[in-house]
């Protein structure tokens, strides 16, 4: 690392997100890292996104997928065409800071057991607040419900430096997801059946089953808008979260533990659905 830098490919998956590209590509394009390539992988947008990148960022590589393959399928298809030591899967609604890549690569490259990592993710709207989708690294509880350092359920914490230590976590956020490229393909990539939501947690779980660790590197900071594809409270988003979580549990648990936890989840999720109906949520 002292003499050479691993190659890094930042891959931004886009679907009709020209407004986000206009706003946030400048920060990505200003990234300070010696061996960096930037890609926009487009899921057949119809809003002029590809033309915008071609005209304004001719040095950024464009990968055009055949259709809207979702988050998982879109990345799987695009990353077949990207050669690098490390991939960074970056949401289009993320503002990065100039030196955001190097601290994460130093951490990962110096620790071969780390398979994936994320930066500290703060809210773009309230820059002293952790952002919902990842915060300072994620965990799942006994029953498979996800939470983060810096976020429990829908409540996020203010960033006062309480998570400024690099730390092992259970999952890294797909909003800014660093992974060793070789491991991405060895693990089979993201599960395309998920389409969107929970797929990065599933991948992190599979990496851990392969013997690797997941970390958060808070010396790197990004700011995330959130809800760029599916807004919070969207019925379809709620469906994907509940369905994909159960699929993830079925895939990664075994034997009696799988039966007990998934059975309990049907009861708990049924109660949550009933509560939503009573309260008039979608």
mmCIF file with all atom_site columns, C-alpha atoms in Angstrom, residues 179-190:
data_model
loop_
_atom_site.group_PDB
_atom_site.id
_atom_site.type_symbol
_atom_site.label_atom_id
_atom_site.label_alt_id
_atom_site.label_comp_id
_atom_site.label_asym_id
_atom_site.label_entity_id
_atom_site.label_seq_id
_atom_site.pdbx_PDB_ins_code
_atom_site.Cartn_x
_atom_site.Cartn_y
_atom_site.Cartn_z
_atom_site.occupancy
_atom_site.B_iso_or_equiv
_atom_site.pdbx_formal_charge
_atom_site.auth_seq_id
_atom_site.auth_comp_id
_atom_site.auth_asym_id
_atom_site.auth_atom_id
_atom_site.pdbx_PDB_model_num
ATOM 1  C CA . UNK A 1 179 ? -16.172 -4.961  -1.340 1.00 0.00 ? 179 UNK A CA 1
ATOM 2  C CA . UNK A 1 180 ? -13.154 -6.830  -2.629 1.00 0.00 ? 180 UNK A CA 1
ATOM 3  C CA . UNK A 1 181 ? -14.038 -7.512  -6.251 1.00 0.00 ? 181 UNK A CA 1
ATOM 4  C CA . UNK A 1 182 ? -12.827 -11.101 -6.218 1.00 0.00 ? 182 UNK A CA 1
ATOM 5  C CA . UNK A 1 183 ? -15.035 -11.864 -3.218 1.00 0.00 ? 183 UNK A CA 1
ATOM 6  C CA . UNK A 1 184 ? -18.096 -10.291 -4.844 1.00 0.00 ? 184 UNK A CA 1
ATOM 7  C CA . UNK A 1 185 ? -17.914 -12.841 -7.639 1.00 0.00 ? 185 UNK A CA 1
ATOM 8  C CA . UNK A 1 186 ? -16.841 -15.741 -5.409 1.00 0.00 ? 186 UNK A CA 1
ATOM 9  C CA . UNK A 1 187 ? -19.898 -15.153 -3.225 1.00 0.00 ? 187 UNK A CA 1
ATOM 10 C CA . UNK A 1 188 ? -22.188 -15.081 -6.254 1.00 0.00 ? 188 UNK A CA 1
ATOM 11 C CA . UNK A 1 189 ? -22.885 -11.356 -6.079 1.00 0.00 ? 189 UNK A CA 1
ATOM 12 C CA . UNK A 1 190 ? -26.187 -9.955  -4.881 1.00 0.00 ? 190 UNK A CA 1
#
